[in-house]
Tab-separated table of C-alpha atoms in Angstrom:
chain	number	residue	atom	x	y	z
K	1242	MET	CA	180.799	228.952	150.296
K	1243	LYS	CA	178.537	228.516	147.499
K	1244	MET	CA	181.495	229.201	145.758
K	1245	ALA	CA	184.213	226.303	144.312
K	1246	ASN	CA	186.073	227.199	146.967
K	1247	PRO	CA	189.014	224.806	147.276
K	1248	LEU	CA	188.172	225.191	150.657
K	1249	ARG	CA	185.375	224.213	151.142
K	1250	GLY	CA	185.921	220.512	151.054
K	1251	GLU	CA	187.506	221.454	153.887
K	1252	VAL	CA	185.282	223.136	155.750
K	1253	LEU	CA	182.701	220.631	154.958
K	1254	THR	CA	184.616	218.237	156.876
K	1255	LEU	CA	185.283	220.060	159.805
K	1256	TYR	CA	181.311	220.622	159.259
K	1257	LYS	CA	181.035	216.577	159.649
K	1258	ASN	CA	183.244	216.273	162.492
K	1259	LEU	CA	181.979	218.593	164.964
K	1260	LEU	CA	178.231	217.432	163.564
K	1261	TYR	CA	179.931	213.861	164.990
K	1262	PHE	CA	181.114	214.991	168.141
K	1263	GLY	CA	178.267	216.540	168.845
K	1264	ARG	CA	176.670	213.789	169.416
K	1265	GLU	CA	178.140	213.280	173.392
K	1266	TYR	CA	177.313	217.072	174.039
K	1267	PRO	CA	176.484	217.338	177.537
K	1268	LYS	CA	174.032	219.453	177.001
K	1269	GLY	CA	172.642	217.093	174.318
K	1270	ALA	CA	172.873	216.140	170.570
K	1271	ASP	CA	169.974	218.622	169.461
K	1272	TYR	CA	171.074	221.620	171.446
K	1273	PHE	CA	174.634	221.282	169.800
K	1274	LYS	CA	173.357	220.920	166.281
K	1275	ARG	CA	171.806	223.850	166.495
K	1276	ARG	CA	174.385	226.067	168.351
K	1277	LEU	CA	176.651	224.878	165.499
K	1278	LYS	CA	174.882	225.419	162.575
K	1279	ALA	CA	173.885	228.691	163.803
K	1280	ALA	CA	178.046	229.139	163.865
K	1281	PHE	CA	178.693	228.248	160.349
K	1282	LEU	CA	176.384	230.118	158.925
K	1283	LYS	CA	176.808	232.960	160.287
K	1284	ASN	CA	180.410	233.150	158.475
K	1285	LYS	CA	178.748	231.661	155.288
K	1286	ASP	CA	179.444	235.593	153.596
K	1287	VAL	CA	183.292	235.187	154.156
K	1288	LYS	CA	184.840	234.793	151.208
K	1289	ASP	CA	188.913	235.783	151.729
K	1290	PRO	CA	190.765	232.690	152.439
K	1291	GLU	CA	192.810	233.863	155.054
K	1292	LYS	CA	190.392	234.268	156.891
K	1293	ILE	CA	188.441	230.839	156.234
K	1294	ARG	CA	191.812	228.531	157.368
K	1295	GLN	CA	191.798	231.310	160.873
K	1296	LEU	CA	187.664	229.883	161.396
K	1297	ILE	CA	189.069	226.098	160.538
K	1298	ALA	CA	191.489	226.269	162.686
K	1299	ARG	CA	189.114	227.738	164.965
K	1300	GLY	CA	186.846	224.832	164.614
K	1301	GLU	CA	189.592	222.461	164.778
K	1302	PHE	CA	190.250	224.435	168.335
K	1303	VAL	CA	186.621	223.572	169.606
K	1304	ILE	CA	187.205	219.689	168.127
K	1305	LYS	CA	190.574	219.426	170.643
K	1306	GLU	CA	188.320	221.314	173.814
K	1307	LEU	CA	185.529	218.615	173.041
K	1308	GLU	CA	187.974	215.455	173.166
K	1309	ALA	CA	189.412	217.073	176.579
K	1310	LEU	CA	186.336	217.578	177.588
K	1311	TYR	CA	184.667	214.119	176.669
K	1312	PHE	CA	187.688	212.826	178.722
K	1313	LEU	CA	187.704	214.769	181.679
K	1314	ARG	CA	184.032	213.561	182.187
K	1315	LYS	CA	184.908	210.060	181.550
K	1316	TYR	CA	187.976	209.886	183.838
K	1317	ARG	CA	186.028	211.831	186.459
K	1318	ALA	CA	183.335	209.736	186.347
K	1319	MET	CA	185.061	206.331	186.588
K	1320	LYS	CA	187.371	207.617	189.124
K	1321	GLN	CA	184.358	209.043	191.440
K	1322	ARG	CA	182.807	205.222	190.711
K	1323	TYR	CA	185.677	203.096	191.121
K	1324	HIS	CA	188.496	204.077	193.150
K	1325	LEU	CA	186.844	206.119	196.322
K	1326	GLU	CA	189.640	204.338	198.505
K	1327	ASP	CA	191.993	207.365	196.546
K	1328	ASP	CA	190.750	209.592	198.844
K	1329	LYS	CA	191.250	207.746	202.010
K	1330	THR	CA	194.971	206.281	201.454
K	1331	LYS	CA	196.407	208.576	199.453
T	1331	MET	CA	208.845	191.438	170.393
T	1332	ALA	CA	207.634	192.208	166.783
T	1333	GLU	CA	206.384	189.242	166.826
T	1334	LEU	CA	203.918	189.557	169.494
T	1335	ARG	CA	200.187	189.563	168.650
T	1336	ALA	CA	197.698	191.315	170.834
T	1337	LEU	CA	194.441	189.771	171.336
T	1338	VAL	CA	192.197	193.041	173.201
T	1339	GLY	CA	188.660	192.419	174.557
T	1340	VAL	CA	186.011	194.778	173.438
T	1341	LYS	CA	182.333	195.098	175.469
T	1342	ARG	CA	179.710	196.732	174.363
T	1343	VAL	CA	177.977	198.394	177.462
T	1344	ILE	CA	175.317	201.072	178.340
T	1345	ASP	CA	177.213	204.301	177.651
T	1346	TYR	CA	178.628	205.621	181.519
T	1347	ALA	CA	176.810	208.677	180.994
T	1348	VAL	CA	173.309	207.404	180.767
T	1349	LYS	CA	170.821	207.686	183.328
T	1350	ILE	CA	169.647	203.965	183.898
T	1351	ARG	CA	166.198	203.221	184.428
T	1352	VAL	CA	164.890	200.103	185.869
T	1353	LYS	CA	162.466	198.293	183.301
T	1354	PRO	CA	158.364	197.951	184.878
T	1355	ASP	CA	158.370	194.408	185.087
T	1356	LYS	CA	162.237	194.561	187.474
T	1357	THR	CA	163.728	191.902	184.882
T	1358	GLY	CA	166.635	193.981	184.627
T	1359	VAL	CA	167.904	197.716	182.998
T	1360	VAL	CA	166.172	199.076	180.110
T	1361	THR	CA	168.809	198.445	177.238
T	1362	ASP	CA	166.277	199.542	174.091
T	1363	GLY	CA	166.746	203.065	172.358
T	1364	VAL	CA	169.487	203.620	174.269
T	1365	LYS	CA	172.859	204.864	173.998
T	1366	HIS	CA	175.386	202.287	174.295
T	1367	SER	CA	179.230	202.682	174.147
T	1368	MET	CA	182.400	200.659	174.569
T	1369	ASN	CA	183.506	200.071	178.040
T	1370	PRO	CA	185.701	202.613	179.515
T	1371	PHE	CA	187.941	199.965	180.895
T	1372	CYS	CA	187.813	198.054	177.847
T	1373	GLU	CA	188.844	201.827	175.711
T	1374	ILE	CA	192.058	201.676	177.922
T	1375	ALA	CA	193.177	197.927	176.826
T	1376	VAL	CA	192.868	199.018	173.106
T	1377	GLU	CA	194.799	202.350	173.682
T	1378	GLU	CA	197.592	200.580	175.149
T	1379	ALA	CA	197.451	197.282	172.535
T	1380	VAL	CA	197.888	200.542	169.602
T	1381	ARG	CA	200.778	202.306	171.528
T	1382	LEU	CA	202.767	198.986	171.961
T	1383	LYS	CA	201.965	198.667	168.641
T	1384	GLU	CA	203.089	202.095	167.304
T	1385	LYS	CA	206.653	200.960	169.572
T	1386	LYS	CA	206.899	198.254	167.496
T	1387	LEU	CA	206.687	196.158	170.520
T	1388	VAL	CA	203.702	194.547	169.206
T	1389	LYS	CA	203.000	193.321	165.747
T	1390	GLU	CA	199.066	193.003	165.199
T	1391	VAL	CA	196.048	193.913	167.184
T	1392	ILE	CA	193.150	192.097	167.353
T	1393	ALA	CA	189.934	193.430	168.753
T	1394	VAL	CA	187.378	190.875	169.425
T	1395	SER	CA	183.926	191.100	171.071
T	1396	CYS	CA	181.158	188.652	172.205
T	1397	GLY	CA	177.310	189.911	171.549
T	1398	PRO	CA	174.746	190.415	168.744
T	1399	LYS	CA	175.757	192.368	165.607
T	1400	GLN	CA	175.484	195.711	167.443
T	1401	CYS	CA	178.638	194.814	168.753
T	1402	GLN	CA	180.461	195.330	165.546
T	1403	GLU	CA	179.618	199.613	166.513
T	1404	THR	CA	182.081	198.672	169.348
T	1405	LEU	CA	185.007	196.562	167.001
T	1406	ARG	CA	184.140	199.335	164.703
T	1407	THR	CA	185.733	202.012	167.378
T	1408	ALA	CA	188.030	200.029	168.068
T	1409	LEU	CA	189.460	199.661	164.633
T	1410	ALA	CA	189.606	203.326	164.508
T	1411	MET	CA	191.488	203.581	167.448
T	1412	GLY	CA	193.861	201.659	165.757
T	1413	ALA	CA	193.773	198.177	165.349
T	1414	ASP	CA	194.256	195.818	162.795
T	1415	ARG	CA	191.888	193.475	162.657
T	1416	GLY	CA	188.000	192.585	165.012
T	1417	ILE	CA	186.570	189.129	165.269
T	1418	HIS	CA	182.911	189.460	165.894
T	1419	VAL	CA	181.703	186.292	168.128
T	1420	GLU	CA	178.188	186.900	167.493
T	1421	VAL	CA	175.405	185.382	169.493
T	1422	PRO	CA	172.245	185.720	169.470
T	1423	GLU	CA	170.308	188.530	171.144
T	1424	SER	CA	167.789	186.235	173.131
T	1425	GLU	CA	170.909	184.163	174.698
T	1426	ALA	CA	172.674	187.866	174.429
T	1427	GLU	CA	171.533	188.025	178.276
T	1428	ARG	CA	173.174	184.606	179.525
T	1429	LEU	CA	176.688	185.767	178.188
T	1430	GLY	CA	178.683	186.222	181.459
T	1431	PRO	CA	182.126	186.250	182.665
T	1432	LEU	CA	182.948	182.125	182.166
T	1433	GLN	CA	181.435	182.659	178.516
T	1434	VAL	CA	183.644	184.892	177.323
T	1435	SER	CA	186.458	183.208	179.021
T	1436	ARG	CA	185.998	180.488	177.148
T	1437	VAL	CA	185.444	182.105	173.778
T	1438	LEU	CA	189.213	184.459	174.505
T	1439	THR	CA	190.599	181.165	175.485
T	1440	ALA	CA	189.744	179.758	172.133
T	1441	LEU	CA	190.358	182.812	169.873
T	1442	ALA	CA	194.054	183.305	171.835
T	1443	GLN	CA	195.769	180.088	170.880
T	1444	LYS	CA	193.719	180.136	167.355
T	1445	GLU	CA	195.182	183.327	166.553
T	1446	LYS	CA	198.302	182.579	168.541
T	1447	ALA	CA	198.452	186.053	170.147
T	1448	GLY	CA	201.007	186.642	172.839
T	1449	LEU	CA	199.174	188.835	175.179
T	1450	VAL	CA	195.751	189.094	175.952
T	1451	LEU	CA	193.876	192.820	177.211
T	1452	LEU	CA	190.921	193.383	178.777
T	1453	GLY	CA	189.246	196.149	180.693
T	1454	LYS	CA	189.408	195.687	184.415
T	1455	GLN	CA	185.552	195.320	184.959
T	1456	ALA	CA	182.607	196.013	182.472
T	1457	ILE	CA	180.477	199.076	183.857
T	1458	ASP	CA	177.577	197.724	183.197
T	1459	ASP	CA	177.961	194.085	185.363
T	1460	ASP	CA	181.372	195.131	187.183
T	1461	CYS	CA	182.015	191.205	187.601
T	1462	ASN	CA	186.044	191.652	187.101
T	1463	GLN	CA	186.202	188.275	186.467
T	1464	THR	CA	186.581	187.446	182.553
T	1465	GLY	CA	190.287	188.419	182.867
T	1466	GLN	CA	191.298	186.105	185.887
T	1467	MET	CA	189.519	183.300	184.069
T	1468	THR	CA	190.708	183.562	180.988
T	1469	ALA	CA	194.138	183.235	182.652
T	1470	ALA	CA	193.305	180.465	184.443
T	1471	MET	CA	191.985	178.649	181.415
T	1472	LEU	CA	195.049	179.650	179.453
T	1473	ASP	CA	197.194	178.502	182.149
T	1474	TRP	CA	199.025	181.867	181.610
T	1475	PRO	CA	200.049	184.729	184.137
T	1476	GLN	CA	198.086	187.446	184.994
T	1477	GLY	CA	198.888	191.245	185.861
T	1478	THR	CA	195.290	192.623	186.778
T	1479	PHE	CA	194.471	195.855	187.167
T	1480	ALA	CA	197.719	197.843	185.545
T	1481	SER	CA	198.431	201.338	185.866
T	1482	LYS	CA	201.333	200.843	183.949
T	1483	LEU	CA	202.807	198.264	181.355
T	1484	THR	CA	206.118	197.597	180.331
T	1485	LEU	CA	207.144	194.970	177.657
T	1486	GLU	CA	211.199	194.275	177.664
T	1487	GLY	CA	211.798	191.359	175.503
T	1488	ASP	CA	209.902	187.886	176.653
T	1489	LYS	CA	208.829	189.726	180.099
T	1490	VAL	CA	206.062	192.415	180.822
T	1491	THR	CA	206.358	194.398	183.540
T	1492	VAL	CA	203.268	195.395	185.488
T	1493	GLU	CA	202.446	198.332	188.298
T	1494	ARG	CA	199.239	196.831	189.509
T	1495	GLU	CA	196.745	199.209	191.873
T	1496	ILE	CA	195.991	197.485	194.789
T	1497	ASP	CA	194.486	198.101	197.790
T	1498	GLY	CA	196.907	200.360	200.620
T	1499	GLY	CA	199.391	201.042	197.213
T	1500	LEU	CA	200.988	199.781	194.348
T	1501	GLU	CA	202.238	196.331	193.383
T	1502	THR	CA	204.885	195.809	190.300
T	1503	ILE	CA	205.317	192.233	189.096
T	1504	ARG	CA	206.773	190.366	186.271
T	1505	LEU	CA	205.351	188.115	184.106
T	1506	LYS	CA	206.513	186.477	181.556
T	1507	LEU	CA	205.035	186.371	177.981
T	1508	PRO	CA	202.259	184.990	176.880
T	1509	ALA	CA	200.168	186.594	179.444
T	1510	VAL	CA	196.628	188.503	180.527
T	1511	VAL	CA	196.614	192.077	181.749
T	1512	THR	CA	193.330	193.661	182.636
T	1513	ALA	CA	193.503	197.380	182.536
T	1514	ASP	CA	192.945	199.927	185.420
T	1515	LEU	CA	191.469	203.347	185.462
T	1516	ARG	CA	195.474	205.331	185.357
T	1517	LEU	CA	197.110	202.821	182.512
T	1518	ASN	CA	196.415	205.414	179.956
T	1519	GLU	CA	194.457	208.086	178.186
T	1520	PRO	CA	192.531	206.744	175.271
T	1521	ARG	CA	192.364	208.539	172.001
T	1522	TYR	CA	188.944	209.704	170.622
T	1523	ALA	CA	188.145	207.726	167.838
T	1524	THR	CA	186.904	210.456	165.271
T	1525	LEU	CA	185.079	210.567	162.132
T	1526	PRO	CA	188.022	210.589	159.415
T	1527	ASN	CA	189.357	206.879	161.651
T	1528	ILE	CA	186.272	205.685	161.544
T	1529	MET	CA	185.501	206.273	158.002
T	1530	ARG	CA	188.577	205.163	156.650
T	1531	ARG	CA	188.233	202.268	158.369
T	1532	THR	CA	185.611	201.456	156.711
T	1533	THR	CA	185.716	201.991	152.929
T	1534	ARG	CA	189.716	200.918	153.286
T	1535	GLN	CA	188.215	197.567	152.023
T	1536	PRO	CA	185.392	197.566	149.974
T	1537	GLY	CA	183.986	193.834	150.653
T	1538	ARG	CA	184.161	194.659	154.431
T	1539	TRP	CA	180.331	194.992	155.120
T	1540	GLU	CA	178.789	192.276	152.990
T	1541	ALA	CA	181.251	189.485	155.215
T	1542	THR	CA	180.045	190.212	157.983
T	1543	ASN	CA	176.705	190.577	157.073
T	1544	PRO	CA	175.054	187.878	158.671
T	1545	SER	CA	173.586	185.973	156.142
T	1546	LEU	CA	176.159	185.091	154.522
T	1547	HIS	CA	177.004	182.509	157.380
T	1548	ARG	CA	180.266	181.806	155.895
T	1549	PRO	CA	182.169	179.551	158.263
T	1550	PRO	CA	185.866	180.662	159.722
T	1551	SER	CA	187.992	178.018	157.727
T	1552	VAL	CA	185.913	179.231	154.094
T	1553	VAL	CA	187.390	183.444	154.668
T	1554	LEU	CA	190.721	183.505	153.114
T	1555	GLN	CA	190.985	186.811	152.762
T	1556	PRO	CA	192.328	189.229	155.469
T	1557	LEU	CA	189.029	191.172	156.072
T	1558	PRO	CA	189.219	193.385	159.105
T	1559	VAL	CA	185.887	191.643	160.975
T	1560	GLN	CA	185.308	188.245	160.733
T	1561	VAL	CA	181.858	186.912	162.401
T	1562	TYR	CA	181.813	183.707	164.194
T	1563	HIS	CA	178.809	182.428	165.004
T	1564	CYS	CA	177.417	180.654	168.355
T	1565	THR	CA	175.557	179.179	170.486
T	1566	TYR	CA	175.854	177.834	173.800
T	1567	SER	CA	174.218	175.867	176.305
């Protein structure tokens, strides 16, 4: 990652985006940050652009998963709090 | 209606996932240092307005928030979700506790008329006070029809068909614009305001953050450039 690899920018953007998503993580932002950093450091010596692209794609997949997780959590909480009658009438 | 302007009210509330704690002196709830975010029903309202804009049924989406300066965070989220402009009606922190549906609906009424909005979209209620009044009061003050607890919204020409979630089922009504609609849970699935979108809205107009600096105290009439966020100062009794 220290080389002037053209994908460096993409990797950094991915890291920043993931970090932003981690703020709302149910197990805590610190837990998320530690795991995120460890995951990125584990792959810091990967040089092959194809492999880097695959890892970036995996990171973007994680972002999609987090979006879905956050939405479902919120939806379920709101439904539980505001739509109790659903269980009775529907 | 390509000329339709949507005014969306967004409220900054304590985040839904936070465990609320009562203050030791029992005068209220602990808010200092507690995570705040946009009211979930307001998110749904913003999402609906943005979707209408994407379908080219609405020309402009204007987000409004009343409260202390932290409300600008909430407005930033609304802008990142796709709103065109944000209006922050600044209320000093000391008076913010007395801000309720009556005051907010007065503000929304004035802004809807000023901005010539044809559609006012709000969340059905805020998760902190659960008043469920602002939408209804705003409609009454504006003398506009209202479609509350909307789980489906269809714009057709100068009419809006609203499917409402009521006790015992669903009710479909058709309102003539301009109208007030409040969003219920099943209206849509709000998009997440991702970091790139927030950054994009922050850096697009460089002068923006200086203009919203409260120390400038610029009266609204002097703001000639279309900055994304305008600040109106108000005090009320």
